[in-house]
PDB file of C-alpha atoms in Angstrom:
ATOM      1  CA  MET P   1     236.867 -91.044 105.631  1.00 42.00           C
ATOM      2  CA  THR P   2     236.628 -89.985 109.291  1.00 40.00           C
ATOM      3  CA  ALA P   3     234.476 -87.056 110.386  1.00 40.00           C
ATOM      4  CA  LEU P   4     237.641 -85.047 111.174  1.00 36.00           C
ATOM      5  CA  ALA P   5     239.165 -85.803 107.779  1.00 39.00           C
ATOM      6  CA  ALA P   6     235.928 -84.869 106.058  1.00 41.00           C
ATOM      7  CA  ALA P   7     235.778 -81.579 107.954  1.00 40.00           C
ATOM      8  CA  GLN P   8     239.406 -80.795 107.078  1.00 40.00           C
ATOM      9  CA  ALA P   9     238.810 -81.624 103.417  1.00 39.00           C
ATOM     10  CA  GLN P  10     235.733 -79.374 103.368  1.00 43.00           C
ATOM     11  CA  SER P  11     237.730 -76.581 105.052  1.00 38.00           C
ATOM     12  CA  HIS P  12     240.583 -76.831 102.515  1.00 38.00           C
ATOM     13  CA  ALA P  13     238.063 -76.892  99.664  1.00 38.00           C
ATOM     14  CA  GLY P  14     236.515 -73.719 101.055  1.00 39.00           C
ATOM     15  CA  ASP P  15     239.952 -72.072 101.272  1.00 39.00           C
ATOM     16  CA  ASP P  16     240.702 -73.016  97.656  1.00 41.00           C
ATOM     17  CA  GLU P  17     237.340 -71.661  96.497  1.00 40.00           C
ATOM     18  CA  GLU P  18     237.869 -68.394  98.380  1.00 46.00           C
ATOM     19  CA  THR P  19     241.362 -68.035  96.899  1.00 48.00           C
ATOM     20  CA  ALA P  20     240.037 -68.688  93.403  1.00 50.00           C
ATOM     21  CA  THR P  21     237.295 -66.029  93.701  1.00 62.00           C
ATOM     22  CA  ALA P  22     239.202 -63.437  95.739  1.00 73.00           C
ATOM     23  CA  PRO P  23     239.792 -60.166  93.880  1.00 89.00           C
ATOM     24  CA  ARG P  24     243.225 -59.815  92.335  1.00 93.00           C
ATOM     25  CA  ALA P  25     245.030 -56.691  91.264  1.00 96.00           C
ATOM     26  CA  ASP P  26     247.536 -56.274  88.470  1.00 96.00           C
ATOM     27  CA  CYS P  27     249.957 -53.432  89.199  1.00 97.00           C
ATOM     28  CA  ILE P  28     251.785 -51.109  86.829  1.00 96.00           C
ATOM     29  CA  ALA P  29     254.533 -48.868  88.181  1.00 95.00           C
ATOM     30  CA  ASP P  30     255.652 -45.680  86.451  1.00 91.00           C
ATOM     31  CA  SER P  31     259.048 -44.035  86.610  1.00 86.00           C
ATOM     32  CA  ALA P  32     257.728 -41.062  88.606  1.00 85.00           C
ATOM     33  CA  GLY P  33     256.708 -43.283  91.519  1.00 87.00           C
ATOM     34  CA  GLY P  34     253.013 -43.743  90.732  1.00 93.00           C
ATOM     35  CA  LEU P  35     251.091 -47.037  90.741  1.00 97.00           C
ATOM     36  CA  THR P  36     248.041 -48.215  88.815  1.00 97.00           C
ATOM     37  CA  PHE P  37     245.922 -51.093  90.149  1.00 97.00           C
ATOM     38  CA  ASP P  38     243.643 -53.094  87.828  1.00 95.00           C
ATOM     39  CA  VAL P  39     241.281 -55.232  89.898  1.00 93.00           C
ATOM     40  CA  THR P  40     239.521 -58.291  88.519  1.00 85.00           C
ATOM     41  CA  GLU P  41     235.727 -58.587  88.809  1.00 66.00           C
ATOM     42  CA  SER P  42     234.869 -61.180  91.469  1.00 58.00           C
ATOM     43  CA  GLY P  43     231.068 -60.920  91.238  1.00 56.00           C
ATOM     44  CA  GLU P  44     230.813 -59.299  94.647  1.00 58.00           C
ATOM     45  CA  PRO P  45     227.588 -57.270  94.994  1.00 54.00           C
ATOM     46  CA  GLY P  46     228.142 -53.531  94.805  1.00 52.00           C
ATOM     47  CA  LEU P  47     231.696 -53.832  93.544  1.00 58.00           C
ATOM     48  CA  LYS P  48     231.030 -51.723  90.459  1.00 59.00           C
ATOM     49  CA  ASP P  49     228.876 -49.160  92.225  1.00 60.00           C
ATOM     50  CA  ALA P  50     230.885 -47.747  95.132  1.00 63.00           C
ATOM     51  CA  ALA P  51     234.161 -49.525  95.668  1.00 89.00           C
ATOM     52  CA  TYR P  52     237.553 -48.372  96.860  1.00 93.00           C
ATOM     53  CA  LEU P  53     241.063 -49.719  96.921  1.00 96.00           C
ATOM     54  CA  LEU P  54     242.307 -49.222 100.452  1.00 95.00           C
ATOM     55  CA  LEU P  55     245.990 -49.043 101.379  1.00 96.00           C
ATOM     56  CA  ARG P  56     246.531 -49.424 105.097  1.00 95.00           C
ATOM     57  CA  ARG P  57     249.932 -49.107 106.692  1.00 95.00           C
ATOM     58  CA  ARG P  58     250.833 -51.990 108.939  1.00 92.00           C
ATOM     59  CA  GLU P  59     250.345 -51.198 112.601  1.00 82.00           C
ATOM     60  CA  ALA P  60     248.369 -48.138 111.515  1.00 76.00           C
ATOM     61  CA  ALA P  61     247.912 -45.683 114.362  1.00 75.00           C
ATOM     62  CA  SER P  62     245.956 -42.848 112.716  1.00 77.00           C
ATOM     63  CA  ALA P  63     243.866 -41.858 109.718  1.00 70.00           C
ATOM     64  CA  GLU P  64     247.076 -40.711 108.019  1.00 76.00           C
ATOM     65  CA  ASP P  65     248.023 -44.386 107.754  1.00 89.00           C
ATOM     66  CA  HIS P  66     245.061 -45.061 105.419  1.00 92.00           C
ATOM     67  CA  VAL P  67     244.817 -44.110 101.743  1.00 94.00           C
ATOM     68  CA  ARG P  68     241.494 -44.725  99.967  1.00 94.00           C
ATOM     69  CA  LEU P  69     241.550 -44.738  96.146  1.00 95.00           C
ATOM     70  CA  PRO P  70     238.282 -44.814  94.143  1.00 94.00           C
ATOM     71  CA  LEU P  71     237.839 -47.737  91.740  1.00 93.00           C
ATOM     72  CA  SER P  72     236.278 -46.976  88.356  1.00 92.00           C
ATOM     73  CA  PRO P  73     235.541 -49.193  85.314  1.00 90.00           C
ATOM     74  CA  SER P  74     238.351 -49.406  82.778  1.00 85.00           C
ATOM     75  CA  ALA P  75     238.202 -50.177  79.065  1.00 75.00           C
ATOM     76  CA  ASP P  76     238.887 -53.900  79.540  1.00 79.00           C
ATOM     77  CA  GLY P  77     236.020 -54.370  81.994  1.00 79.00           C
ATOM     78  CA  ARG P  78     238.130 -54.345  85.121  1.00 87.00           C
ATOM     79  CA  LEU P  79     238.186 -51.773  87.897  1.00 93.00           C
ATOM     80  CA  ARG P  80     241.077 -49.325  88.040  1.00 95.00           C
ATOM     81  CA  ALA P  81     242.560 -47.241  90.848  1.00 96.00           C
ATOM     82  CA  ALA P  82     245.512 -44.887  90.549  1.00 96.00           C
ATOM     83  CA  LEU P  83     248.008 -43.860  93.188  1.00 96.00           C
ATOM     84  CA  PRO P  84     249.720 -40.754  91.762  1.00 93.00           C
ATOM     85  CA  SER P  85     253.298 -39.959  92.680  1.00 89.00           C
ATOM     86  CA  SER P  86     252.002 -36.713  94.204  1.00 88.00           C
ATOM     87  CA  VAL P  87     250.184 -38.676  96.951  1.00 91.00           C
ATOM     88  CA  GLU P  88     252.697 -39.366  99.690  1.00 88.00           C
ATOM     89  CA  LEU P  89     252.999 -42.739 101.391  1.00 91.00           C
ATOM     90  CA  ALA P  90     254.994 -42.819 104.591  1.00 92.00           C
ATOM     91  CA  GLU P  91     257.824 -45.322 104.718  1.00 94.00           C
ATOM     92  CA  GLY P  92     256.703 -48.811 105.534  1.00 94.00           C
ATOM     93  CA  ARG P  93     254.615 -51.716 104.271  1.00 96.00           C
ATOM     94  CA  TRP P  94     251.062 -50.978 103.126  1.00 97.00           C
ATOM     95  CA  ASN P  95     248.521 -53.790 102.857  1.00 97.00           C
ATOM     96  CA  ALA P  96     246.083 -53.576  99.936  1.00 97.00           C
ATOM     97  CA  TYR P  97     242.327 -54.142 100.350  1.00 95.00           C
ATOM     98  CA  ILE P  98     239.157 -53.757  98.339  1.00 94.00           C
ATOM     99  CA  GLN P  99     236.185 -52.210 100.095  1.00 91.00           C
ATOM    100  CA  VAL P 100     232.575 -51.832  99.026  1.00 87.00           C
ATOM    101  CA  ALA P 101     230.669 -48.949 100.629  1.00 80.00           C
ATOM    102  CA  GLY P 102     229.286 -50.158 103.934  1.00 78.00           C
ATOM    103  CA  GLY P 103     231.300 -53.384 103.848  1.00 85.00           C
ATOM    104  CA  GLU P 104     234.425 -54.647 105.543  1.00 90.00           C
ATOM    105  CA  PRO P 105     237.760 -54.367 103.691  1.00 91.00           C
ATOM    106  CA  ARG P 106     238.947 -57.591 102.010  1.00 92.00           C
ATOM    107  CA  ARG P 107     242.583 -58.318 101.266  1.00 94.00           C
ATOM    108  CA  LEU P 108     243.576 -58.205  97.624  1.00 96.00           C
ATOM    109  CA  MET P 109     245.671 -60.912  96.048  1.00 96.00           C
ATOM    110  CA  PRO P 110     248.517 -60.053  93.653  1.00 96.00           C
ATOM    111  CA  GLY P 111     248.112 -60.478  89.938  1.00 95.00           C
ATOM    112  CA  LEU P 112     250.790 -59.480  87.422  1.00 95.00           C
ATOM    113  CA  ASN P 113     253.229 -56.735  88.353  1.00 94.00           C
ATOM    114  CA  ASP P 114     254.708 -54.639  85.544  1.00 95.00           C
ATOM    115  CA  LEU P 115     257.742 -53.042  87.194  1.00 95.00           C
ATOM    116  CA  ARG P 116     259.913 -52.491  84.120  1.00 94.00           C
ATOM    117  CA  SER P 117     259.948 -48.727  84.592  1.00 92.00           C
ATOM    118  CA  LEU P 118     261.616 -49.166  87.998  1.00 92.00           C
ATOM    119  CA  VAL P 119     264.707 -50.889  86.601  1.00 89.00           C
ATOM    120  CA  ASP P 120     267.643 -48.449  86.428  1.00 80.00           C
ATOM    121  CA  ARG P 121     265.313 -45.652  87.470  1.00 83.00           C
ATOM    122  CA  ALA P 122     266.993 -42.249  87.805  1.00 80.00           C
ATOM    123  CA  PRO P 123     264.580 -39.620  89.187  1.00 80.00           C
ATOM    124  CA  SER P 124     265.430 -35.959  88.808  1.00 70.00           C
ATOM    125  CA  GLY P 125     265.352 -35.226  92.542  1.00 65.00           C
ATOM    126  CA  SER P 126     263.874 -31.813  91.719  1.00 65.00           C
ATOM    127  CA  ARG P 127     261.166 -32.257  94.362  1.00 68.00           C
ATOM    128  CA  GLY P 128     263.801 -32.591  97.059  1.00 69.00           C
ATOM    129  CA  HIS P 129     262.825 -36.172  97.825  1.00 79.00           C
ATOM    130  CA  VAL P 130     262.731 -39.623  96.268  1.00 89.00           C
ATOM    131  CA  ALA P 131     259.507 -41.650  96.461  1.00 90.00           C
ATOM    132  CA  VAL P 132     259.606 -45.400  95.852  1.00 93.00           C
ATOM    133  CA  ARG P 133     256.606 -47.764  95.814  1.00 95.00           C
ATOM    134  CA  ILE P 134     257.054 -51.439  94.951  1.00 97.00           C
ATOM    135  CA  PRO P 135     254.075 -53.843  94.968  1.00 97.00           C
ATOM    136  CA  TYR P 136     254.847 -57.395  96.067  1.00 96.00           C
ATOM    137  CA  ALA P 137     253.289 -60.632  97.306  1.00 96.00           C
ATOM    138  CA  THR P 138     253.511 -61.312 101.036  1.00 95.00           C
ATOM    139  CA  LYS P 139     254.397 -64.718 102.477  1.00 93.00           C
ATOM    140  CA  GLN P 140     250.665 -65.289 102.947  1.00 94.00           C
ATOM    141  CA  GLY P 141     249.992 -64.589  99.264  1.00 96.00           C
ATOM    142  CA  ASN P 142     248.411 -61.159  99.694  1.00 97.00           C
ATOM    143  CA  LEU P 143     249.174 -57.898  97.901  1.00 97.00           C
ATOM    144  CA  SER P 144     251.169 -55.227  99.703  1.00 97.00           C
ATOM    145  CA  VAL P 145     253.174 -52.163  98.709  1.00 97.00           C
ATOM    146  CA  ARG P 146     256.614 -51.328 100.082  1.00 97.00           C
ATOM    147  CA  SER P 147     257.116 -47.576 100.317  1.00 96.00           C
ATOM    148  CA  TRP P 148     260.131 -45.345 100.891  1.00 95.00           C
ATOM    149  CA  LEU P 149     260.192 -41.555 101.104  1.00 93.00           C
ATOM    150  CA  ARG P 150     263.678 -40.117 101.440  1.00 93.00           C
ATOM    151  CA  ALA P 151     264.558 -36.414 101.489  1.00 92.00           C
ATOM    152  CA  PRO P 152     267.336 -36.170 100.521  1.00 93.00           C
ATOM    153  CA  HIS P 153     268.499 -39.604  99.350  1.00 95.00           C
ATOM    154  CA  ALA P 154     271.869 -41.307  98.752  1.00 97.00           C
ATOM    155  CA  GLU P 155     271.417 -44.185  96.299  1.00 97.00           C
ATOM    156  CA  VAL P 156     273.991 -46.971  96.366  1.00 97.00           C
ATOM    157  CA  GLY P 157     275.229 -48.244  93.017  1.00 96.00           C
ATOM    158  CA  GLU P 158     278.136 -50.625  92.472  1.00 96.00           C
ATOM    159  CA  LEU P 159     279.976 -52.171  95.419  1.00 97.00           C
ATOM    160  CA  GLY P 160     283.573 -53.281  95.051  1.00 97.00           C
ATOM    161  CA  ILE P 161     285.140 -55.804  97.438  1.00 95.00           C
ATOM    162  CA  SER P 162     288.915 -56.071  97.942  1.00 94.00           C
ATOM    163  CA  ASP P 163     291.082 -57.978 100.414  1.00 90.00           C
ATOM    164  CA  ASP P 164     290.667 -55.436 103.223  1.00 92.00           C
ATOM    165  CA  ALA P 165     288.044 -52.876 102.158  1.00 96.00           C
ATOM    166  CA  MET P 166     284.893 -52.129 100.238  1.00 97.00           C
ATOM    167  CA  THR P 167     284.311 -49.381  97.683  1.00 98.00           C
ATOM    168  CA  VAL P 168     280.901 -47.736  97.343  1.00 98.00           C
ATOM    169  CA  GLN P 169     279.702 -45.844  94.299  1.00 98.00           C
ATOM    170  CA  GLY P 170     276.461 -43.894  94.370  1.00 97.00           C
ATOM    171  CA  ARG P 171     274.435 -40.827  93.562  1.00 96.00           C
ATOM    172  CA  VAL P 172     272.844 -38.203  95.783  1.00 95.00           C
ATOM    173  CA  TYR P 173     269.354 -36.760  95.231  1.00 93.00           C
ATOM    174  CA  GLY P 174     267.767 -33.640  96.680  1.00 92.00           C
ATOM    175  CA  THR P 175     270.976 -31.992  97.854  1.00 93.00           C
ATOM    176  CA  VAL P 176     274.460 -31.041  96.633  1.00 94.00           C
ATOM    177  CA  LEU P 177     277.794 -32.751  97.208  1.00 96.00           C
ATOM    178  CA  THR P 178     280.528 -30.343  98.341  1.00 95.00           C
ATOM    179  CA  ASP P 179     284.251 -30.589  98.995  1.00 94.00           C
ATOM    180  CA  ALA P 180     283.457 -30.907 102.704  1.00 96.00           C
ATOM    181  CA  GLY P 181     281.441 -34.085 102.186  1.00 97.00           C
ATOM    182  CA  TYR P 182     282.421 -37.433 103.659  1.00 98.00           C
ATOM    183  CA  ALA P 183     280.958 -40.819 104.581  1.00 98.00           C
ATOM    184  CA  GLN P 184     280.869 -42.489 107.963  1.00 98.00           C
ATOM    185  CA  ALA P 185     280.302 -45.915 109.453  1.00 98.00           C
ATOM    186  CA  VAL P 186     278.493 -45.872 112.799  1.00 98.00           C
ATOM    187  CA  ARG P 187     278.525 -48.859 115.134  1.00 98.00           C
ATOM    188  CA  ARG P 188     274.864 -49.657 115.753  1.00 97.00           C
ATOM    189  CA  ALA P 189     275.338 -50.713 119.372  1.00 96.00           C
ATOM    190  CA  GLU P 190     277.511 -47.651 120.125  1.00 97.00           C
ATOM    191  CA  PRO P 191     276.330 -44.635 118.076  1.00 96.00           C
ATOM    192  CA  GLY P 192     279.216 -42.559 119.413  1.00 96.00           C
ATOM    193  CA  LEU P 193     281.731 -44.888 117.747  1.00 97.00           C
ATOM    194  CA  VAL P 194     282.273 -43.591 114.213  1.00 98.00           C
ATOM    195  CA  ARG P 195     284.752 -44.332 111.435  1.00 98.00           C
ATOM    196  CA  ARG P 196     285.126 -41.734 108.693  1.00 98.00           C
ATOM    197  CA  ALA P 197     285.804 -42.259 104.966  1.00 98.00           C
ATOM    198  CA  GLU P 198     286.775 -39.553 102.504  1.00 97.00           C
ATOM    199  CA  VAL P 199     284.484 -39.055  99.510  1.00 98.00           C
ATOM    200  CA  THR P 200     285.396 -38.324  95.907  1.00 97.00           C
ATOM    201  CA  ALA P 201     282.587 -36.399  94.206  1.00 96.00           C
ATOM    202  CA  GLU P 202     281.812 -35.538  90.603  1.00 96.00           C
ATOM    203  CA  GLY P 203     278.520 -33.670  90.394  1.00 95.00           C
ATOM    204  CA  PRO P 204     275.899 -35.810  92.158  1.00 95.00           C
ATOM    205  CA  GLU P 205     278.050 -38.961  91.835  1.00 96.00           C
ATOM    206  CA  PHE P 206     280.217 -40.079  94.750  1.00 98.00           C
ATOM    207  CA  THR P 207     282.744 -42.787  95.600  1.00 98.00           C
ATOM    208  CA  PHE P 208     284.411 -43.784  98.840  1.00 98.00           C
ATOM    209  CA  SER P 209     286.374 -46.700 100.246  1.00 98.00           C
ATOM    210  CA  LEU P 210     285.908 -48.130 103.729  1.00 98.00           C
ATOM    211  CA  ARG P 211     288.568 -50.303 105.332  1.00 96.00           C
ATOM    212  CA  TYR P 212     287.357 -53.233 107.400  1.00 96.00           C
ATOM    213  CA  GLY P 213     290.241 -53.228 109.887  1.00 93.00           C
ATOM    214  CA  PRO P 214     289.058 -50.245 111.989  1.00 95.00           C
ATOM    215  CA  LEU P 215     285.569 -51.772 112.128  1.00 95.00           C
ATOM    216  CA  THR P 216     286.701 -55.196 113.325  1.00 93.00           C
ATOM    217  CA  GLU P 217     288.770 -53.688 116.169  1.00 92.00           C
ATOM    218  CA  SER P 218     285.558 -53.235 118.173  1.00 91.00           C
ATOM    219  CA  GLY P 219     284.493 -56.854 117.805  1.00 91.00           C
ATOM    220  CA  PRO P 220     281.367 -58.347 116.232  1.00 93.00           C
ATOM    221  CA  GLY P 221     278.383 -56.172 115.405  1.00 96.00           C
ATOM    222  CA  PRO P 222     276.808 -54.232 112.512  1.00 97.00           C
ATOM    223  CA  TRP P 223     277.913 -50.800 111.288  1.00 98.00           C
ATOM    224  CA  ASP P 224     275.468 -48.505 109.495  1.00 98.00           C
ATOM    225  CA  LEU P 225     276.680 -46.326 106.618  1.00 98.00           C
ATOM    226  CA  TRP P 226     275.852 -42.639 106.197  1.00 98.00           C
ATOM    227  CA  LEU P 227     276.719 -39.850 103.771  1.00 98.00           C
ATOM    228  CA  LEU P 228     277.267 -36.254 104.881  1.00 98.00           C
ATOM    229  CA  PRO P 229     277.328 -34.494 101.483  1.00 97.00           C
ATOM    230  CA  ALA P 230     278.171 -31.066 102.949  1.00 96.00           C
ATOM    231  CA  GLY P 231     280.064 -32.214 106.026  1.00 96.00           C
ATOM    232  CA  GLU P 232     278.922 -31.323 109.532  1.00 94.00           C
ATOM    233  CA  ASP P 233     276.886 -28.322 108.340  1.00 89.00           C
ATOM    234  CA  GLY P 234     274.568 -30.291 106.038  1.00 94.00           C
ATOM    235  CA  PRO P 235     272.192 -33.253 106.088  1.00 95.00           C
ATOM    236  CA  ARG P 236     273.151 -36.735 107.254  1.00 97.00           C
ATOM    237  CA  ILE P 237     271.769 -39.322 104.826  1.00 97.00           C
ATOM    238  CA  ARG P 238     271.409 -43.066 105.293  1.00 98.00           C
ATOM    239  CA  LEU P 239     272.926 -44.946 102.363  1.00 98.00           C
ATOM    240  CA  ALA P 240     270.398 -47.242 100.686  1.00 98.00           C
ATOM    241  CA  ARG P 241     269.547 -48.986  97.445  1.00 97.00           C
ATOM    242  CA  LEU P 242     265.933 -48.238  96.544  1.00 96.00           C
ATOM    243  CA  LEU P 243     265.718 -47.383  92.838  1.00 95.00           C
ATOM    244  CA  ASP P 244     264.944 -50.750  91.300  1.00 94.00           C
ATOM    245  CA  ASP P 245     262.193 -53.387  91.376  1.00 95.00           C
ATOM    246  CA  VAL P 246     263.411 -55.487  94.337  1.00 95.00           C
ATOM    247  CA  PRO P 247     261.402 -54.779  97.518  1.00 95.00           C
ATOM    248  CA  ASP P 248     263.550 -56.882  99.878  1.00 96.00           C
ATOM    249  CA  LYS P 249     267.248 -57.016  99.063  1.00 96.00           C
ATOM    250  CA  LYS P 250     268.632 -58.621 102.210  1.00 95.00           C
ATOM    251  CA  THR P 251     268.503 -62.172 100.863  1.00 92.00           C
ATOM    252  CA  ILE P 252     268.779 -61.268  97.154  1.00 94.00           C
ATOM    253  CA  PHE P 253     271.903 -59.085  97.099  1.00 95.00           C
ATOM    254  CA  THR P 254     274.721 -60.989  98.769  1.00 94.00           C
ATOM    255  CA  TYR P 255     278.402 -60.069  98.821  1.00 95.00           C
ATOM    256  CA  PRO P 256     281.664 -61.827  99.713  1.00 93.00           C
ATOM    257  CA  VAL P 257     282.987 -61.521 103.267  1.00 93.00           C
ATOM    258  CA  VAL P 258     286.634 -60.815 104.067  1.00 92.00           C
ATOM    259  CA  ARG P 259     288.545 -62.520 106.865  1.00 92.00           C
ATOM    260  CA  VAL P 260     290.434 -60.142 109.161  1.00 88.00           C
ATOM    261  CA  ASP P 261     292.919 -61.646 111.635  1.00 83.00           C
ATOM    262  CA  ALA P 262     293.546 -59.914 114.956  1.00 71.00           C
ATOM    263  CA  ALA P 263     295.291 -60.693 118.235  1.00 66.00           C
ATOM    264  CA  ASP P 264     292.015 -61.579 119.953  1.00 70.00           C
ATOM    265  CA  GLY P 265     290.766 -63.803 117.125  1.00 76.00           C
ATOM    266  CA  ALA P 266     289.686 -63.756 113.502  1.00 87.00           C
ATOM    267  CA  THR P 267     286.599 -61.940 112.300  1.00 91.00           C
ATOM    268  CA  GLU P 268     284.822 -61.655 108.981  1.00 94.00           C
ATOM    269  CA  ALA P 269     283.377 -58.477 107.520  1.00 95.00           C
ATOM    270  CA  GLY P 270     281.220 -57.685 104.533  1.00 96.00           C
ATOM    271  CA  PRO P 271     278.405 -55.434 103.288  1.00 98.00           C
ATOM    272  CA  TYR P 272     274.732 -56.328 103.381  1.00 98.00           C
ATOM    273  CA  TYR P 273     271.339 -54.673 102.993  1.00 98.00           C
ATOM    274  CA  THR P 274     269.056 -54.401 106.010  1.00 97.00           C
ATOM    275  CA  ASN P 275     265.314 -55.138 106.082  1.00 95.00           C
ATOM    276  CA  ASP P 276     264.790 -51.512 104.968  1.00 96.00           C
ATOM    277  CA  ASN P 277     267.286 -51.862 102.067  1.00 97.00           C
ATOM    278  CA  ASP P 278     269.797 -49.623 103.864  1.00 98.00           C
ATOM    279  CA  LEU P 279     273.494 -50.444 103.438  1.00 98.00           C
ATOM    280  CA  SER P 280     275.435 -51.749 106.431  1.00 98.00           C
ATOM    281  CA  VAL P 281     278.572 -53.756 107.204  1.00 98.00           C
ATOM    282  CA  ARG P 282     278.334 -56.920 109.268  1.00 96.00           C
ATOM    283  CA  VAL P 283     281.263 -57.953 111.461  1.00 95.00           C
ATOM    284  CA  ARG P 284     281.114 -61.472 112.899  1.00 93.00           C
ATOM    285  CA  GLU P 285     283.440 -63.948 114.517  1.00 90.00           C
ATOM    286  CA  ALA P 286     284.946 -66.166 111.847  1.00 85.00           C
ATOM    287  CA  ARG P 287     284.057 -69.277 113.832  1.00 64.00           C
ATOM    288  CA  ALA P 288     280.419 -68.191 114.075  1.00 54.00           C
ATOM    289  CA  VAL P 289     280.308 -67.740 110.315  1.00 50.00           C
ATOM    290  CA  GLU P 290     281.828 -71.178 109.704  1.00 50.00           C
ATOM    291  CA  GLU P 291     279.361 -72.822 112.118  1.00 52.00           C
ATOM    292  CA  ALA P 292     276.418 -71.047 110.480  1.00 49.00           C
ATOM    293  CA  GLU P 293     277.531 -72.290 107.062  1.00 50.00           C
ATOM    294  CA  ALA P 294     277.951 -75.847 108.393  1.00 46.00           C
ATOM    295  CA  GLU P 295     274.405 -75.745 109.795  1.00 38.00           C
ATOM    296  CA  GLY P 296     273.091 -74.692 106.406  1.00 37.00           C
TER     297      GLY P 296
END
């Protein structure tokens, strides 16, 4: 074995050993939006004496982007920290660390996530906002928490796809749907370009249909979807799907696209979820779609 190969093998062995001994946290989510973290004992000095679970928002700019939760022994010998639903987390991705008093924070690795309470979750909305926290494993294998805080919130339910339109069903939280309510699609590159859709409401439940034709007339580009539950005089709410256990829906929830022929060429349109799990409609040239599919 060459000196370089030996050094690389020693380095990889060190990485494997560090991964094996790094603290891990099992997470339990409750239906109110709280999280419980159970951290394994790694043998680190001082871990049982004065340790904290630190949540730090990515690209943190102030102390408000740090939440420090005390760790205390639990009945099964592990260390437990609780993030109550009453503690607000700003929207974004929060990296999870363990920190011993006087020491540097160390990234936590994910253990088992019990997210059953998040499936088909239906909060009351009585607080005027909806708080969502979903723990997940990053691409690097670390533990992070995806957080949303919407006040009010328009939750997307079933999507129906027809030959020339899509139908959206959903529920509003933290505000009231009125007869003046409607939905709108806004072209992202031209915020002044808006297409309106009439809403049918029954209590907090709403339904609307959006035709693709008027969207494709402006050429390729995404359109973002909004709900105005009281018309121009009320709030303007971004449509999103947040109330489940899937932190990143863009590649998980996929929908059929519809081909729309026009004088200046064919386009394809269809709904998708953005990186923030907001609902949008993508309009692309049909040829570009076919080439992308051919490239895999």
